[in-house]
XYZ file of N, CA and C in Angstrom:
342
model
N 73.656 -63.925 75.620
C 72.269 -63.834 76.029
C 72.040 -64.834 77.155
N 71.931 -64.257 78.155
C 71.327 -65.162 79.494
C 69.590 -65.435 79.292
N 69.541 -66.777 79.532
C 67.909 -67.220 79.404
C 67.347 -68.013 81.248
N 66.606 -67.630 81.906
C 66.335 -68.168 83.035
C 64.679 -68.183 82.877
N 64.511 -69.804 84.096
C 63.239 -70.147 83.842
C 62.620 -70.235 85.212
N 61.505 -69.937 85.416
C 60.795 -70.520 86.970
C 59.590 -70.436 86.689
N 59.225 -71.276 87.107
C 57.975 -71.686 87.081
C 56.415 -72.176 88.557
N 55.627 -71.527 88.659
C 54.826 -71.871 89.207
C 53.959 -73.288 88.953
N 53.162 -73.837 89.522
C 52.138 -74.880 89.014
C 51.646 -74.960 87.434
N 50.820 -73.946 87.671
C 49.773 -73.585 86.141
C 50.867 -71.781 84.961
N 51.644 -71.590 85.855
C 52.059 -70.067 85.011
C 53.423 -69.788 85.308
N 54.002 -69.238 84.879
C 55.255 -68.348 85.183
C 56.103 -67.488 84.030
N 57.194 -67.085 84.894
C 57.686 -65.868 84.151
C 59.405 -66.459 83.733
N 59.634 -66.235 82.163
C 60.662 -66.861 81.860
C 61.249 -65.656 81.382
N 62.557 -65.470 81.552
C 63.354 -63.915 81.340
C 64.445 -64.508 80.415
N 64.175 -63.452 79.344
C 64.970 -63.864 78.262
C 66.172 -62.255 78.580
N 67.537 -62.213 78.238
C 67.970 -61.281 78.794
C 69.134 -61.179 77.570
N 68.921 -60.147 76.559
C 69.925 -59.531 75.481
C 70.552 -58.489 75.776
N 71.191 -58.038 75.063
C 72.460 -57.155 75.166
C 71.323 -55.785 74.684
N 69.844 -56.242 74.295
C 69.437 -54.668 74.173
C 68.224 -54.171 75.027
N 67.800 -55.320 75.660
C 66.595 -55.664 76.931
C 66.734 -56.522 77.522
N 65.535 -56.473 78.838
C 65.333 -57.503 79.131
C 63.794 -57.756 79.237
N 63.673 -59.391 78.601
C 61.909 -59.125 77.960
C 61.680 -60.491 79.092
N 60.570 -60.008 80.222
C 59.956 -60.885 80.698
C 58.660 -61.412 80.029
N 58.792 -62.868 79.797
C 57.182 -63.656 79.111
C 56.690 -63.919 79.996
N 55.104 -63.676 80.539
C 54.810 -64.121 81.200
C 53.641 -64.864 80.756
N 53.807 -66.142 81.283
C 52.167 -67.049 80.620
C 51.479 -67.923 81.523
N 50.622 -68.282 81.134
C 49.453 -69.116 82.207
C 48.762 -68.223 82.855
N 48.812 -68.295 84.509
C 47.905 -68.004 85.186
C 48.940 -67.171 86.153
N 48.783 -65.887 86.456
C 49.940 -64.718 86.983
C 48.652 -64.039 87.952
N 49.803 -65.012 88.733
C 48.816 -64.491 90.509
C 49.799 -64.687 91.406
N 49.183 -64.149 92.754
C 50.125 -64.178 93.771
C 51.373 -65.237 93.971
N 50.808 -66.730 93.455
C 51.905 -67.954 93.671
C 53.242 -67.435 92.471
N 52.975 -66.758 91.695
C 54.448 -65.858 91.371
C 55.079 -64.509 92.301
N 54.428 -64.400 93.124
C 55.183 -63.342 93.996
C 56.786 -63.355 93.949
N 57.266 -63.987 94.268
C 58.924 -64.876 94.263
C 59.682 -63.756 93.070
N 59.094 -64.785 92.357
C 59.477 -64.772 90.495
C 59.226 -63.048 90.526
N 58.207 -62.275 90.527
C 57.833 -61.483 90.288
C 58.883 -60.519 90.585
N 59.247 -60.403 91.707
C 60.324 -59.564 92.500
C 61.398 -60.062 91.849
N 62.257 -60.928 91.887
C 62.787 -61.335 91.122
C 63.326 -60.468 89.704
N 62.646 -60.596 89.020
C 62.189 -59.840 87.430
C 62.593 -58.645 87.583
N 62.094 -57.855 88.630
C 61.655 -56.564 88.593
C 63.158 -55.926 89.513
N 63.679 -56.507 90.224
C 65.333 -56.452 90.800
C 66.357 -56.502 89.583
N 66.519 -57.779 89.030
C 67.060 -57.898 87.701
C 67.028 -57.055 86.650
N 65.774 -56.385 86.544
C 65.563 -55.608 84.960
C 65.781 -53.920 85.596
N 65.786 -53.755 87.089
C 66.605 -52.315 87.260
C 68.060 -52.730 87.443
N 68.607 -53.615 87.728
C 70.094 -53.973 88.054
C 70.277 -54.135 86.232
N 69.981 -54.623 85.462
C 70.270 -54.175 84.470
C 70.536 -52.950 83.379
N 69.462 -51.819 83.836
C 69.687 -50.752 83.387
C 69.323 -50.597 81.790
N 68.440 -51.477 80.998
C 67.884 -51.534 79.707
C 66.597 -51.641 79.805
N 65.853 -51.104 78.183
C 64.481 -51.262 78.411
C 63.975 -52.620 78.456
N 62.505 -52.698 79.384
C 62.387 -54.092 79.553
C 60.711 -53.691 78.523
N 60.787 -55.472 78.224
C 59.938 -55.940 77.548
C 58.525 -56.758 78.524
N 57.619 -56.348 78.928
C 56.569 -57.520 79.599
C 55.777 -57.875 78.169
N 56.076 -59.899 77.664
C 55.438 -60.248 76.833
C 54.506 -60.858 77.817
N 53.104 -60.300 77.825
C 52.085 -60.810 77.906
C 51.145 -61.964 77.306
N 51.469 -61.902 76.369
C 50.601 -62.563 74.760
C 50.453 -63.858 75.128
N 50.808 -64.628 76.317
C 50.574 -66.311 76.620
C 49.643 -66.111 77.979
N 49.182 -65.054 78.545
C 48.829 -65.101 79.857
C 47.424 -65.421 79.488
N 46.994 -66.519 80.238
C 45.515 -66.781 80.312
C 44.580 -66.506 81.968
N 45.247 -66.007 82.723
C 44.567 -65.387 83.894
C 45.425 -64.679 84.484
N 44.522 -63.288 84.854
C 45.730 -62.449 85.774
C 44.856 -62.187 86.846
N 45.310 -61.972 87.900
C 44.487 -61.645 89.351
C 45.197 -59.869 89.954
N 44.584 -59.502 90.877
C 45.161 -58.359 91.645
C 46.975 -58.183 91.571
N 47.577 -59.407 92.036
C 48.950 -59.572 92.270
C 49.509 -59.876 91.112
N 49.477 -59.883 90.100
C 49.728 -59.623 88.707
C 49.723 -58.402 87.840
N 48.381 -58.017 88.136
C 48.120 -56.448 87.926
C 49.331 -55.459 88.788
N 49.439 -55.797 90.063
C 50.149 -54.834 90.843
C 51.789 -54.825 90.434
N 51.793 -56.473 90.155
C 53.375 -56.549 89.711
C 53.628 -55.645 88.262
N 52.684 -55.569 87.168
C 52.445 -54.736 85.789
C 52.608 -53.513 86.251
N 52.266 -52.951 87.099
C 52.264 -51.607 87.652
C 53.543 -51.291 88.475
N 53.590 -52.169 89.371
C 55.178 -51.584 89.976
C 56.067 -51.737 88.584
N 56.542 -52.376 88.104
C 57.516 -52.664 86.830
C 57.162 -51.230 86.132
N 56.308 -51.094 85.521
C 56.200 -49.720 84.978
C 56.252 -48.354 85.791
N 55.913 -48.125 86.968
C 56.257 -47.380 87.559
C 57.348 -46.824 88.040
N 58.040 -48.040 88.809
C 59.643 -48.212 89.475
C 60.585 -48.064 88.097
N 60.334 -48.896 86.810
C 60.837 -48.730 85.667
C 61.006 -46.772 85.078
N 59.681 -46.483 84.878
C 60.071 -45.053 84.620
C 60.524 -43.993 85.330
N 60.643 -44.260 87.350
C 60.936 -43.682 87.917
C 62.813 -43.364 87.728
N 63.358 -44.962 87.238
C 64.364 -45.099 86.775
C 64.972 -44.860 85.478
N 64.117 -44.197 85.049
C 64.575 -43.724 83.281
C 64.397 -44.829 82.571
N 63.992 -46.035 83.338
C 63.722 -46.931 81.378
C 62.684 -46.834 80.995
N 62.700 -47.984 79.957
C 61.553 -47.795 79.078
C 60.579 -49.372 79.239
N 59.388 -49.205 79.465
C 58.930 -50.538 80.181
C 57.623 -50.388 78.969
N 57.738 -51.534 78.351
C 56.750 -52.034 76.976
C 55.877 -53.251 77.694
N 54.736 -52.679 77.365
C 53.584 -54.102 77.723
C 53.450 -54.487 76.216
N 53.830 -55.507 75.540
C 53.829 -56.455 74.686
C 52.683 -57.349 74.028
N 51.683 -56.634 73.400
C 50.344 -57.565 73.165
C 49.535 -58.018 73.874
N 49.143 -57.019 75.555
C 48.487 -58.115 75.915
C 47.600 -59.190 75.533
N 46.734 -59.841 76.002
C 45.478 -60.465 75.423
C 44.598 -60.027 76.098
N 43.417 -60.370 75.510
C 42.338 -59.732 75.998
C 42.190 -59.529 77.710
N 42.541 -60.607 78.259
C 42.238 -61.169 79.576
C 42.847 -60.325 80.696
N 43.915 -59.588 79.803
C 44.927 -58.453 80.359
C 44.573 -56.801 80.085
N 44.090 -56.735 78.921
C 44.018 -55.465 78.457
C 42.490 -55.200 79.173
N 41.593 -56.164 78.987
C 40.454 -55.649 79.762
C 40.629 -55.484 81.292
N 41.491 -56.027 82.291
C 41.526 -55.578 83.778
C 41.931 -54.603 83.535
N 43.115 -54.332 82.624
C 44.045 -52.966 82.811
C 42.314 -51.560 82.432
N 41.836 -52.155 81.406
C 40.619 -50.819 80.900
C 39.691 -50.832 82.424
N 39.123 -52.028 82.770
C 38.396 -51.974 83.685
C 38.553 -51.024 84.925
N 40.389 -51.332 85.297
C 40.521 -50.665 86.581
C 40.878 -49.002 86.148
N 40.549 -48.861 85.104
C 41.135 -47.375 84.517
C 42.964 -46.995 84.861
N 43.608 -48.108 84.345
C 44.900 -48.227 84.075
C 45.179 -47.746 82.703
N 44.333 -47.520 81.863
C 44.673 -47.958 80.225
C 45.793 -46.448 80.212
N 45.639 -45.359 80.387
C 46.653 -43.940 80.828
C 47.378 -44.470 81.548
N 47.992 -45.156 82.366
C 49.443 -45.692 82.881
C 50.123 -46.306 81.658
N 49.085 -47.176 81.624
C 50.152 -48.248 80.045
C 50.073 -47.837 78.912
N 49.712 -46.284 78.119
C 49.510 -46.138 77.338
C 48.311 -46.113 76.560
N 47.823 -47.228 76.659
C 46.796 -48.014 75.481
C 46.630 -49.451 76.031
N 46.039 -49.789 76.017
C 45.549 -51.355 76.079
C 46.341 -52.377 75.144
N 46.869 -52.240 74.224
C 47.404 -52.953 73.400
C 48.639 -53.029 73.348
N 49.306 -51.845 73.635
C 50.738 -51.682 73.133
C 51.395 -51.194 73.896
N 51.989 -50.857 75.107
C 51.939 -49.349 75.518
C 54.122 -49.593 75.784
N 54.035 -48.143 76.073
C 55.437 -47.820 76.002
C 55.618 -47.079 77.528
N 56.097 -47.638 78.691
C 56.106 -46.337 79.992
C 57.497 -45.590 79.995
Protein backbone atom coordinates (compact mmCIF):
# COMPACT_ATOMS: atom_id res chain seq x y z
CA UNK A 1 0.00 0.00 0.00
CA UNK A 2 1.52 3.32 -1.17
CA UNK A 3 0.39 6.35 1.17
CA UNK A 4 1.30 10.07 -0.22
CA UNK A 5 0.70 13.42 1.38
CA UNK A 6 0.47 17.20 0.14
CA UNK A 7 -0.71 19.63 1.57
CA UNK A 8 -1.94 23.19 1.04
CA UNK A 9 -2.02 26.01 3.93
CA UNK A 10 -5.56 25.34 5.53
CA UNK A 11 -6.58 21.77 3.27
CA UNK A 12 -5.37 19.07 1.17
CA UNK A 13 -5.62 15.84 -0.47
CA UNK A 14 -3.86 12.73 1.04
CA UNK A 15 -4.01 9.48 -1.33
CA UNK A 16 -4.13 6.41 0.30
CA UNK A 17 -3.44 3.75 -2.59
CA UNK A 18 -4.46 -0.32 -2.07
CA UNK A 19 -4.30 -3.12 -4.14
CA UNK A 20 -8.29 -2.59 -4.48
CA UNK A 21 -8.56 1.46 -4.94
CA UNK A 22 -7.44 4.38 -4.82
CA UNK A 23 -9.26 6.58 -2.07
CA UNK A 24 -8.46 10.29 -2.19
CA UNK A 25 -9.28 12.20 1.49
CA UNK A 26 -9.82 15.31 0.99
CA UNK A 27 -10.06 17.82 4.08
CA UNK A 28 -10.05 21.44 5.12
CA UNK A 29 -10.63 23.97 2.72
CA UNK A 30 -10.55 22.51 -1.28
CA UNK A 31 -10.08 25.42 -3.53
CA UNK A 32 -8.11 26.46 -6.26
CA UNK A 33 -4.61 26.57 -3.98
CA UNK A 34 -5.04 22.61 -4.53
CA UNK A 35 -5.05 22.84 -8.23
CA UNK A 36 -1.44 21.01 -8.25
CA UNK A 37 -2.59 18.22 -5.93
CA UNK A 38 -5.81 18.01 -7.69
CA UNK A 39 -4.42 17.00 -11.13
CA UNK A 40 -2.17 15.09 -9.56
CA UNK A 41 -4.94 12.62 -7.99
CA UNK A 42 -6.86 12.52 -10.93
CA UNK A 43 -3.54 11.36 -13.39
CA UNK A 44 -2.67 8.75 -10.72
CA UNK A 45 -6.17 7.21 -10.12
CA UNK A 46 -6.58 6.74 -14.22
CA UNK A 47 -2.86 5.46 -14.44
CA UNK A 48 -4.01 3.16 -11.94
CA UNK A 49 -6.93 1.62 -13.47
CA UNK A 50 -9.12 0.81 -10.01
CA UNK A 51 -12.13 2.22 -8.50
CA UNK A 52 -11.39 5.41 -6.78
CA UNK A 53 -12.73 6.50 -3.54
CA UNK A 54 -13.27 10.68 -2.99
CA UNK A 55 -13.46 10.70 1.06
CA UNK A 56 -15.00 13.88 1.55
CA UNK A 57 -16.17 13.55 5.25
CA UNK A 58 -13.17 16.12 6.63
CA UNK A 59 -13.85 18.91 4.04
CA UNK A 60 -14.92 22.08 5.72
CA UNK A 61 -15.03 24.48 2.57
CA UNK A 62 -15.30 23.79 -1.03
CA UNK A 63 -15.26 26.60 -3.69
CA UNK A 64 -15.91 26.39 -7.70
CA UNK A 65 -12.32 24.63 -8.19
CA UNK A 66 -13.14 21.87 -5.96
CA UNK A 67 -16.50 21.32 -7.26
CA UNK A 68 -14.96 21.18 -10.84
CA UNK A 69 -12.13 18.89 -9.67
CA UNK A 70 -15.41 16.38 -8.08
CA UNK A 71 -16.72 16.54 -11.48
CA UNK A 72 -13.83 16.00 -13.76
CA UNK A 73 -12.78 12.81 -11.47
CA UNK A 74 -16.21 11.47 -11.97
CA UNK A 75 -16.60 12.20 -15.35
CA UNK A 76 -13.02 11.40 -16.88
CA UNK A 77 -13.36 8.37 -14.25
CA UNK A 78 -16.55 6.88 -15.94
CA UNK A 79 -15.51 7.87 -19.32
CA UNK A 80 -12.73 5.32 -18.40
CA UNK A 81 -14.79 2.47 -17.07
CA UNK A 82 -14.15 3.03 -13.34
CA UNK A 83 -16.01 3.38 -10.66
CA UNK A 84 -15.70 6.87 -8.84
CA UNK A 85 -17.53 6.89 -5.11
CA UNK A 86 -18.15 10.28 -3.39
CA UNK A 87 -17.72 9.06 0.23
CA UNK A 88 -20.03 10.89 2.88
CA UNK A 89 -19.90 14.10 1.88
CA UNK A 90 -20.72 16.70 4.58
CA UNK A 91 -23.11 18.95 4.45
CA UNK A 92 -20.90 21.80 3.08
CA UNK A 93 -20.41 19.46 0.00
CA UNK A 94 -23.61 17.79 -0.60
CA UNK A 95 -25.44 21.11 -0.47
CA UNK A 96 -23.18 22.89 -3.48
CA UNK A 97 -23.43 19.60 -5.27
CA UNK A 98 -27.84 19.95 -4.66
CA UNK A 99 -27.58 23.65 -5.18
CA UNK A 100 -25.79 23.55 -8.55
CA UNK A 101 -28.19 20.62 -9.62
CA UNK A 102 -25.25 18.08 -9.65
CA UNK A 103 -27.07 15.70 -7.20
CA UNK A 104 -27.94 13.26 -10.90
CA UNK A 105 -24.14 13.29 -11.73
CA UNK A 106 -23.19 11.95 -8.21
CA UNK A 107 -25.98 9.91 -7.72
CA UNK A 108 -27.42 11.28 -4.49
CA UNK A 109 -26.00 13.73 -2.25
CA UNK A 110 -24.79 11.36 0.21
CA UNK A 111 -23.38 8.45 -1.31
CA UNK A 112 -23.05 8.27 -4.84
CA UNK A 113 -21.40 5.63 -7.09
CA UNK A 114 -20.29 7.14 -10.97
Amino acid sequence: MADWTRSGSVGGITVTETPEATVAHLWGEIDDALRQQAGTVLARALDRNLPVVLDTGRVEFIDSAGIAFLIQLCTIGREEGLTVTLQDPPPVVSEVIEILGLTELFGGPTSVTA
